[in-house]
Coordinates of C-alpha atoms and ligand atoms in Angstrom, one line a residue:
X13 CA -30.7 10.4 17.5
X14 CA -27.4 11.3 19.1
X15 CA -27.6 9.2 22.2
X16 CA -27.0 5.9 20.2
X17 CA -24.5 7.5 17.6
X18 CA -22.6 8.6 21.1
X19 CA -22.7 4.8 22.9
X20 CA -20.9 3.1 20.1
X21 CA -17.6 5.2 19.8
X22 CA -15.5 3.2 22.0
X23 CA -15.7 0.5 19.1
X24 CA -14.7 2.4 16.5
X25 CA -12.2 1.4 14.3
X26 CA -10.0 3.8 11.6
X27 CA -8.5 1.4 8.9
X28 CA -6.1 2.6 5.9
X29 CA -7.5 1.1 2.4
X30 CA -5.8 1.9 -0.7
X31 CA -6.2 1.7 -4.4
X32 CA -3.0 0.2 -6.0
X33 CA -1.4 1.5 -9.0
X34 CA -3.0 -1.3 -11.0
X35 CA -6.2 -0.5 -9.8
X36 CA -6.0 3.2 -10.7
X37 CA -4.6 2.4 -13.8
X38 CA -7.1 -0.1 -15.0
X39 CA -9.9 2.1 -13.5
X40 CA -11.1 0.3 -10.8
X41 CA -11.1 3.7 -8.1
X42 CA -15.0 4.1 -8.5
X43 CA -16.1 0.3 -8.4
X44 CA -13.4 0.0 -5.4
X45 CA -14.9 2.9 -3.3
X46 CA -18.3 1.9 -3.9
X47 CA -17.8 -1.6 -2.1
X48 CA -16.7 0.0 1.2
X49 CA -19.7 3.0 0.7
X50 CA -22.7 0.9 0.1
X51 CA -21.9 -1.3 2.9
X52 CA -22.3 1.6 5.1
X53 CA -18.9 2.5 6.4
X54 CA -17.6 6.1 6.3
X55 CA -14.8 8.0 4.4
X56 CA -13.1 10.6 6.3
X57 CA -10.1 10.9 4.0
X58 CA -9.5 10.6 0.3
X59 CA -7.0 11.7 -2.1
X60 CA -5.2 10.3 -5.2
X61 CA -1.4 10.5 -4.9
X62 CA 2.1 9.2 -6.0
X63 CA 3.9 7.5 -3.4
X64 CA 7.2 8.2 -2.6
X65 CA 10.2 5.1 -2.4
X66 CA 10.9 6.0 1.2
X67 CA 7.1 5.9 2.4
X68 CA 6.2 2.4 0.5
X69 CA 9.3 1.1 2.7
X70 CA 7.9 2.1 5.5
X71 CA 4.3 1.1 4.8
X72 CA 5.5 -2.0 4.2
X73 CA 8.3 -2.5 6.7
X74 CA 7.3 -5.5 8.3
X75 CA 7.8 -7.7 4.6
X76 CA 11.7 -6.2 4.5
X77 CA 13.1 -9.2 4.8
X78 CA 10.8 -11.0 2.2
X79 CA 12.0 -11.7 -1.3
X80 CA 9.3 -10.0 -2.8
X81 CA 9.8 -6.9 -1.1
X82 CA 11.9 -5.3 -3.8
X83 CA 9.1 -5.8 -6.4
X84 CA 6.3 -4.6 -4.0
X85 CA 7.9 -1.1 -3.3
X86 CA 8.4 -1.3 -7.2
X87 CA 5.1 -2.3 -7.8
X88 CA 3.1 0.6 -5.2
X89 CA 5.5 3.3 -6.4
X90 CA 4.7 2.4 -10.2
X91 CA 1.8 5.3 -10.8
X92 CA -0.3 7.0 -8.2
X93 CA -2.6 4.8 -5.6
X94 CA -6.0 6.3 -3.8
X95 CA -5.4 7.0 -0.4
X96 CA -8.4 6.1 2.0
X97 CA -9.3 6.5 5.3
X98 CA -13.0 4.6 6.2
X99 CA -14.2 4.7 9.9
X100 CA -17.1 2.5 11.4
X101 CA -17.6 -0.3 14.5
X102 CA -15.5 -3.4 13.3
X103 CA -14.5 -1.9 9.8
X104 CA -11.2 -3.3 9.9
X105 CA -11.7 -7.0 9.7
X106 CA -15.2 -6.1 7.7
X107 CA -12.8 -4.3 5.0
X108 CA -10.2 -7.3 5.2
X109 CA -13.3 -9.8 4.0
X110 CA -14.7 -7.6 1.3
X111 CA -11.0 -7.3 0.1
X112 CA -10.7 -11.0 -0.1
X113 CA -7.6 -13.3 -0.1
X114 CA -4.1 -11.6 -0.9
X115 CA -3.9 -14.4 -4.0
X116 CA -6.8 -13.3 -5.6
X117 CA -6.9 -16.8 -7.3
X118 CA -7.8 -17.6 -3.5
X119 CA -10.1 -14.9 -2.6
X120 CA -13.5 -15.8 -3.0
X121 CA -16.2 -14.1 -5.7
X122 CA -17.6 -11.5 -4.8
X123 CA -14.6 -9.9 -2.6
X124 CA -12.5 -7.3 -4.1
X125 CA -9.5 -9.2 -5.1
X126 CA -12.1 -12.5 -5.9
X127 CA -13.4 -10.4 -8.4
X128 CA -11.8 -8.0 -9.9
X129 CA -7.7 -10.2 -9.6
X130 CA -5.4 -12.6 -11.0
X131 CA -2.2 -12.1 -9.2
X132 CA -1.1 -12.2 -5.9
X133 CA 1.8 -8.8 -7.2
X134 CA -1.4 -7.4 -8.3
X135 CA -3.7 -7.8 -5.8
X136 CA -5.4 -4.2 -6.6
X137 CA -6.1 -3.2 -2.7
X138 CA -4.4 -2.6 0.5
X139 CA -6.2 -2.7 3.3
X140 CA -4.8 -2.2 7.4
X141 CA -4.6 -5.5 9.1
X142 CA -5.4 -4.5 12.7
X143 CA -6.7 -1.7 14.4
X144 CA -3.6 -0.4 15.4
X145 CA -2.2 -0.6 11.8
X146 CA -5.2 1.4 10.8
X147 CA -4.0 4.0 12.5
X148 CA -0.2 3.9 11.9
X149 CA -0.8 4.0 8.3
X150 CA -3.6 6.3 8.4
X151 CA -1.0 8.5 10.2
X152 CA 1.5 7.9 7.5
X153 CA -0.3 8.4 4.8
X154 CA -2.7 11.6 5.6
X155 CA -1.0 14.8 7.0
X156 CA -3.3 16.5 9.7
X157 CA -5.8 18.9 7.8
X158 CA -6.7 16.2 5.1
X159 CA -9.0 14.0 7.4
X160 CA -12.7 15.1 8.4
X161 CA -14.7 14.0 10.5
X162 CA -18.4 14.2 9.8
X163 CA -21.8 12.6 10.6
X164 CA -23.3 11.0 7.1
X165 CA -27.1 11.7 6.7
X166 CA -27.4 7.9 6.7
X167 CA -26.1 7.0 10.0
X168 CA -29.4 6.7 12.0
X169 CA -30.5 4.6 9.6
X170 CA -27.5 2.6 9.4
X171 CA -26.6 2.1 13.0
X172 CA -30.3 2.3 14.4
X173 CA -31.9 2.0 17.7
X174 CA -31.1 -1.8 19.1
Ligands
GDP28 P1 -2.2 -8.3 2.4 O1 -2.3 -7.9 3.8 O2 -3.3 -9.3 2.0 O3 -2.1 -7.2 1.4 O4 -0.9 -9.2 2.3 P2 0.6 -9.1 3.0 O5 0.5 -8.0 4.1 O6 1.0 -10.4 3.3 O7 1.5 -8.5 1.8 C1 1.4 -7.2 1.4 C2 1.4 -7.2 -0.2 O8 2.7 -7.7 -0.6 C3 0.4 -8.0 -0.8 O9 -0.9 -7.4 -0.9 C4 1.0 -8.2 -2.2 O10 0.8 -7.0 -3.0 C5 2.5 -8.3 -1.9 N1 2.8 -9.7 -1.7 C6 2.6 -10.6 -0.7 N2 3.1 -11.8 -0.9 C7 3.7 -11.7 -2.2 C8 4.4 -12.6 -3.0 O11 4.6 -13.8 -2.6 N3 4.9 -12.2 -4.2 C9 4.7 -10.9 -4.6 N4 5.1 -10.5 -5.8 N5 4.0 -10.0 -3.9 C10 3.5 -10.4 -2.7
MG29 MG1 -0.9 -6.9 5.0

């Protein structure tokens, strides 16, 4: 089953999910994991983790010059957030639906923030916005050694035989 595993890879995608520190706190780390798992995508990275000031800046260094930024750096430094890396072909705009809206009084039911939400300041779940971002942040957020790569016993089943 190699062969088709092998003809896909130039369209995988890394993208950089995280648990908030709401989320963590209100125990939402196994129902948030499970979304991204059952739909077939795969974790190569995973760890539970306080995040420094310095790093939420730069995480976030594209909203600097927003009012809210204050509060957000705040807000993800508050407790620790679950670091994730997920892999798979398109998994970055696939993550981006199943997170749903950042209002979650936008995002529709059955998406992350849809269902589980209330406020936009605590939205629950980060998740990378392009493919390049996934790997910035995935970059930023994992140090080399905490990553693996793996093939699931699922994946012919998953990706199949077209
Ligand atoms: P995302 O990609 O859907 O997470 O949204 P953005 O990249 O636009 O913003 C990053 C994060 O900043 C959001 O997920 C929110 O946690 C926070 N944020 C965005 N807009 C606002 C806002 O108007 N007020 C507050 N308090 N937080 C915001
Ligand atoms: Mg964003």
């Amino acid at each position: 089953f190699l062969p088709h595993l092998v003809a896909s890879l130039e369209q995988v995608e890394e993208t950089y999910i995280m648990v908030k520190p709401d989320g963590v706190q209100r125990g939402l780390v196994g129902e948030i994991i499970s979304r991204f798992e059952r739909k077939g995508f795969k974790l190569t990275g995973l760890k539970l983790f306080q995040c420094p000031q310095e790093l939420a800046e730069e995480h976030y260094k594209d909203l600097k010059s927003k009012p809210f930024f204050p509060k957000l750096i705040e807000y993800i430094t508050s407790g620790p957030v679950l670091c994730m890396a997920w892999e798979g072909v398109g998994v970055v705009a696939s993550a981006r639906k199943l997170i749903g809206s950042t209002n979650p009084l936008q995002a529709e039911p059955g998406t992350i923030r849809g269902d589980l939400a209330v406020q936009t300041g605590r939205n629950v779940v980060h998740g990378s916005d392009s493919p390049e971002n996934g790997k910035r942040e995935i970059a930023l957020w994992f140090k080399e050694g905490e990553l693996c790569q793996w093939i699931p016993a699922q994946a012919p089943w998953l990706n199949g035989v077209i």
